[in-house]
């Protein structure tokens, strides 16, 4: 576990910045930081009422957790929240 400060971007279809944000996560694993970053971006995107979204990430474990919806993972609550937002 590491002490993590999360910094992320939301870009438009041309690659231009729409939103940039930072958040202190405290002690967490890399996968938790990646999943929290995705969750935060989805919340911002929904708040701004964008209709179509493409999510890109550089962590295969996080991508697999979201795609599989694995409930056996210790991050299952984060994955469930991401799935709930994706259904909206």
JSON list of C-alpha atoms in Angstrom, two decimals:
[
{"chain": "A", "resi": 1, "resn": "UNK", "atom": "CA", "xyz": [0.00, 0.00, 0.00]},
{"chain": "A", "resi": 2, "resn": "UNK", "atom": "CA", "xyz": [1.09, 3.53, -0.76]},
{"chain": "A", "resi": 3, "resn": "UNK", "atom": "CA", "xyz": [0.02, 7.01, 0.25]},
{"chain": "A", "resi": 4, "resn": "UNK", "atom": "CA", "xyz": [-1.67, 8.21, -2.96]},
{"chain": "A", "resi": 5, "resn": "UNK", "atom": "CA", "xyz": [-2.62, 11.58, -4.44]},
{"chain": "A", "resi": 6, "resn": "UNK", "atom": "CA", "xyz": [-4.80, 10.91, -7.47]},
{"chain": "A", "resi": 7, "resn": "UNK", "atom": "CA", "xyz": [-4.70, 13.30, -10.42]},
{"chain": "A", "resi": 8, "resn": "UNK", "atom": "CA", "xyz": [-6.91, 12.68, -13.44]},
{"chain": "A", "resi": 9, "resn": "UNK", "atom": "CA", "xyz": [-8.25, 14.27, -16.62]},
{"chain": "A", "resi": 10, "resn": "UNK", "atom": "CA", "xyz": [-11.47, 14.08, -18.56]},
{"chain": "A", "resi": 11, "resn": "UNK", "atom": "CA", "xyz": [-10.94, 14.87, -22.24]},
{"chain": "A", "resi": 12, "resn": "UNK", "atom": "CA", "xyz": [-13.28, 15.58, -25.14]},
{"chain": "A", "resi": 13, "resn": "UNK", "atom": "CA", "xyz": [-13.31, 13.60, -28.41]},
{"chain": "A", "resi": 14, "resn": "UNK", "atom": "CA", "xyz": [-10.49, 15.77, -29.78]},
{"chain": "A", "resi": 15, "resn": "UNK", "atom": "CA", "xyz": [-8.24, 15.16, -26.76]},
{"chain": "A", "resi": 16, "resn": "UNK", "atom": "CA", "xyz": [-8.85, 18.60, -25.23]},
{"chain": "A", "resi": 17, "resn": "UNK", "atom": "CA", "xyz": [-9.14, 18.94, -21.47]},
{"chain": "A", "resi": 18, "resn": "UNK", "atom": "CA", "xyz": [-12.66, 19.27, -20.11]},
{"chain": "A", "resi": 19, "resn": "UNK", "atom": "CA", "xyz": [-12.04, 18.66, -16.42]},
{"chain": "A", "resi": 20, "resn": "UNK", "atom": "CA", "xyz": [-8.90, 18.13, -14.37]},
{"chain": "A", "resi": 21, "resn": "UNK", "atom": "CA", "xyz": [-9.03, 17.07, -10.72]},
{"chain": "A", "resi": 22, "resn": "UNK", "atom": "CA", "xyz": [-6.90, 15.86, -7.83]},
{"chain": "A", "resi": 23, "resn": "UNK", "atom": "CA", "xyz": [-7.92, 13.87, -4.79]},
{"chain": "A", "resi": 24, "resn": "UNK", "atom": "CA", "xyz": [-5.98, 12.57, -1.79]},
{"chain": "A", "resi": 25, "resn": "UNK", "atom": "CA", "xyz": [-6.76, 8.87, -1.29]},
{"chain": "A", "resi": 26, "resn": "UNK", "atom": "CA", "xyz": [-4.53, 8.06, 1.65]},
{"chain": "A", "resi": 27, "resn": "UNK", "atom": "CA", "xyz": [-3.14, 4.52, 1.87]},
{"chain": "A", "resi": 28, "resn": "UNK", "atom": "CA", "xyz": [-4.41, 2.29, -0.92]},
{"chain": "A", "resi": 29, "resn": "UNK", "atom": "CA", "xyz": [-3.27, -0.18, -3.54]},
{"chain": "A", "resi": 30, "resn": "UNK", "atom": "CA", "xyz": [-2.63, 0.68, -7.19]},
{"chain": "A", "resi": 31, "resn": "UNK", "atom": "CA", "xyz": [-5.80, -1.11, -8.27]},
{"chain": "A", "resi": 32, "resn": "UNK", "atom": "CA", "xyz": [-7.89, 0.82, -5.71]},
{"chain": "A", "resi": 33, "resn": "UNK", "atom": "CA", "xyz": [-6.41, 4.10, -6.96]},
{"chain": "A", "resi": 34, "resn": "UNK", "atom": "CA", "xyz": [-7.22, 3.19, -10.58]},
{"chain": "A", "resi": 35, "resn": "UNK", "atom": "CA", "xyz": [-10.79, 2.15, -9.73]},
{"chain": "A", "resi": 36, "resn": "UNK", "atom": "CA", "xyz": [-11.38, 5.29, -7.63]},
{"chain": "A", "resi": 37, "resn": "UNK", "atom": "CA", "xyz": [-10.08, 7.42, -10.50]},
{"chain": "A", "resi": 38, "resn": "UNK", "atom": "CA", "xyz": [-12.54, 5.79, -12.91]},
{"chain": "A", "resi": 39, "resn": "UNK", "atom": "CA", "xyz": [-15.39, 6.18, -10.42]},
{"chain": "A", "resi": 40, "resn": "UNK", "atom": "CA", "xyz": [-14.61, 9.88, -9.89]},
{"chain": "A", "resi": 41, "resn": "UNK", "atom": "CA", "xyz": [-14.41, 10.54, -13.63]},
{"chain": "A", "resi": 42, "resn": "UNK", "atom": "CA", "xyz": [-17.74, 8.79, -14.24]},
{"chain": "A", "resi": 43, "resn": "UNK", "atom": "CA", "xyz": [-19.38, 10.92, -11.54]},
{"chain": "A", "resi": 44, "resn": "UNK", "atom": "CA", "xyz": [-18.04, 14.10, -13.15]},
{"chain": "A", "resi": 45, "resn": "UNK", "atom": "CA", "xyz": [-19.13, 12.97, -16.61]},
{"chain": "A", "resi": 46, "resn": "UNK", "atom": "CA", "xyz": [-22.66, 12.22, -15.40]},
{"chain": "A", "resi": 47, "resn": "UNK", "atom": "CA", "xyz": [-22.81, 15.53, -13.55]},
{"chain": "A", "resi": 48, "resn": "UNK", "atom": "CA", "xyz": [-21.86, 17.34, -16.75]},
{"chain": "A", "resi": 49, "resn": "UNK", "atom": "CA", "xyz": [-24.47, 15.26, -18.66]},
{"chain": "A", "resi": 50, "resn": "UNK", "atom": "CA", "xyz": [-22.25, 13.86, -21.41]},
{"chain": "A", "resi": 51, "resn": "UNK", "atom": "CA", "xyz": [-24.09, 11.26, -23.48]},
{"chain": "A", "resi": 52, "resn": "UNK", "atom": "CA", "xyz": [-21.28, 9.08, -24.83]},
{"chain": "A", "resi": 53, "resn": "UNK", "atom": "CA", "xyz": [-18.12, 8.13, -23.00]},
{"chain": "A", "resi": 54, "resn": "UNK", "atom": "CA", "xyz": [-14.99, 6.15, -23.79]},
{"chain": "A", "resi": 55, "resn": "UNK", "atom": "CA", "xyz": [-12.85, 5.07, -20.85]},
{"chain": "A", "resi": 56, "resn": "UNK", "atom": "CA", "xyz": [-9.14, 4.41, -21.37]},
{"chain": "A", "resi": 57, "resn": "UNK", "atom": "CA", "xyz": [-6.90, 2.98, -18.68]},
{"chain": "A", "resi": 58, "resn": "UNK", "atom": "CA", "xyz": [-3.42, 1.54, -18.37]},
{"chain": "A", "resi": 59, "resn": "UNK", "atom": "CA", "xyz": [-4.14, -1.14, -15.77]},
{"chain": "A", "resi": 60, "resn": "UNK", "atom": "CA", "xyz": [-5.24, -4.57, -17.00]},
{"chain": "A", "resi": 61, "resn": "UNK", "atom": "CA", "xyz": [-6.26, -5.70, -13.51]},
{"chain": "A", "resi": 62, "resn": "UNK", "atom": "CA", "xyz": [-8.67, -2.75, -13.15]},
{"chain": "A", "resi": 63, "resn": "UNK", "atom": "CA", "xyz": [-10.04, -3.27, -16.67]},
{"chain": "A", "resi": 64, "resn": "UNK", "atom": "CA", "xyz": [-10.64, -6.97, -15.98]},
{"chain": "A", "resi": 65, "resn": "UNK", "atom": "CA", "xyz": [-12.29, -6.24, -12.62]},
{"chain": "A", "resi": 66, "resn": "UNK", "atom": "CA", "xyz": [-14.74, -3.85, -14.29]},
{"chain": "A", "resi": 67, "resn": "UNK", "atom": "CA", "xyz": [-15.36, -6.07, -17.30]},
{"chain": "A", "resi": 68, "resn": "UNK", "atom": "CA", "xyz": [-15.83, -9.24, -15.23]},
{"chain": "A", "resi": 69, "resn": "UNK", "atom": "CA", "xyz": [-17.71, -7.50, -12.43]},
{"chain": "A", "resi": 70, "resn": "UNK", "atom": "CA", "xyz": [-15.80, -9.73, -10.05]},
{"chain": "A", "resi": 71, "resn": "UNK", "atom": "CA", "xyz": [-17.54, -9.84, -6.68]},
{"chain": "A", "resi": 72, "resn": "UNK", "atom": "CA", "xyz": [-14.73, -11.91, -5.16]},
{"chain": "A", "resi": 73, "resn": "UNK", "atom": "CA", "xyz": [-12.34, -8.98, -5.27]},
{"chain": "A", "resi": 74, "resn": "UNK", "atom": "CA", "xyz": [-11.66, -6.79, -2.25]},
{"chain": "A", "resi": 75, "resn": "UNK", "atom": "CA", "xyz": [-12.54, -3.90, -4.59]},
{"chain": "A", "resi": 76, "resn": "UNK", "atom": "CA", "xyz": [-16.00, -5.29, -5.34]},
{"chain": "A", "resi": 77, "resn": "UNK", "atom": "CA", "xyz": [-17.77, -2.28, -3.79]},
{"chain": "A", "resi": 78, "resn": "UNK", "atom": "CA", "xyz": [-15.87, 0.08, -6.13]},
{"chain": "A", "resi": 79, "resn": "UNK", "atom": "CA", "xyz": [-16.60, -2.18, -9.11]},
{"chain": "A", "resi": 80, "resn": "UNK", "atom": "CA", "xyz": [-20.31, -2.34, -8.22]},
{"chain": "A", "resi": 81, "resn": "UNK", "atom": "CA", "xyz": [-20.48, 1.47, -7.96]},
{"chain": "A", "resi": 82, "resn": "UNK", "atom": "CA", "xyz": [-18.76, 1.81, -11.35]},
{"chain": "A", "resi": 83, "resn": "UNK", "atom": "CA", "xyz": [-21.30, -0.61, -12.88]},
{"chain": "A", "resi": 84, "resn": "UNK", "atom": "CA", "xyz": [-24.19, 1.34, -11.33]},
{"chain": "A", "resi": 85, "resn": "UNK", "atom": "CA", "xyz": [-22.92, 4.57, -12.88]},
{"chain": "A", "resi": 86, "resn": "UNK", "atom": "CA", "xyz": [-22.35, 2.92, -16.27]},
{"chain": "A", "resi": 87, "resn": "UNK", "atom": "CA", "xyz": [-25.98, 1.79, -16.31]},
{"chain": "A", "resi": 88, "resn": "UNK", "atom": "CA", "xyz": [-27.21, 5.36, -15.82]}
]
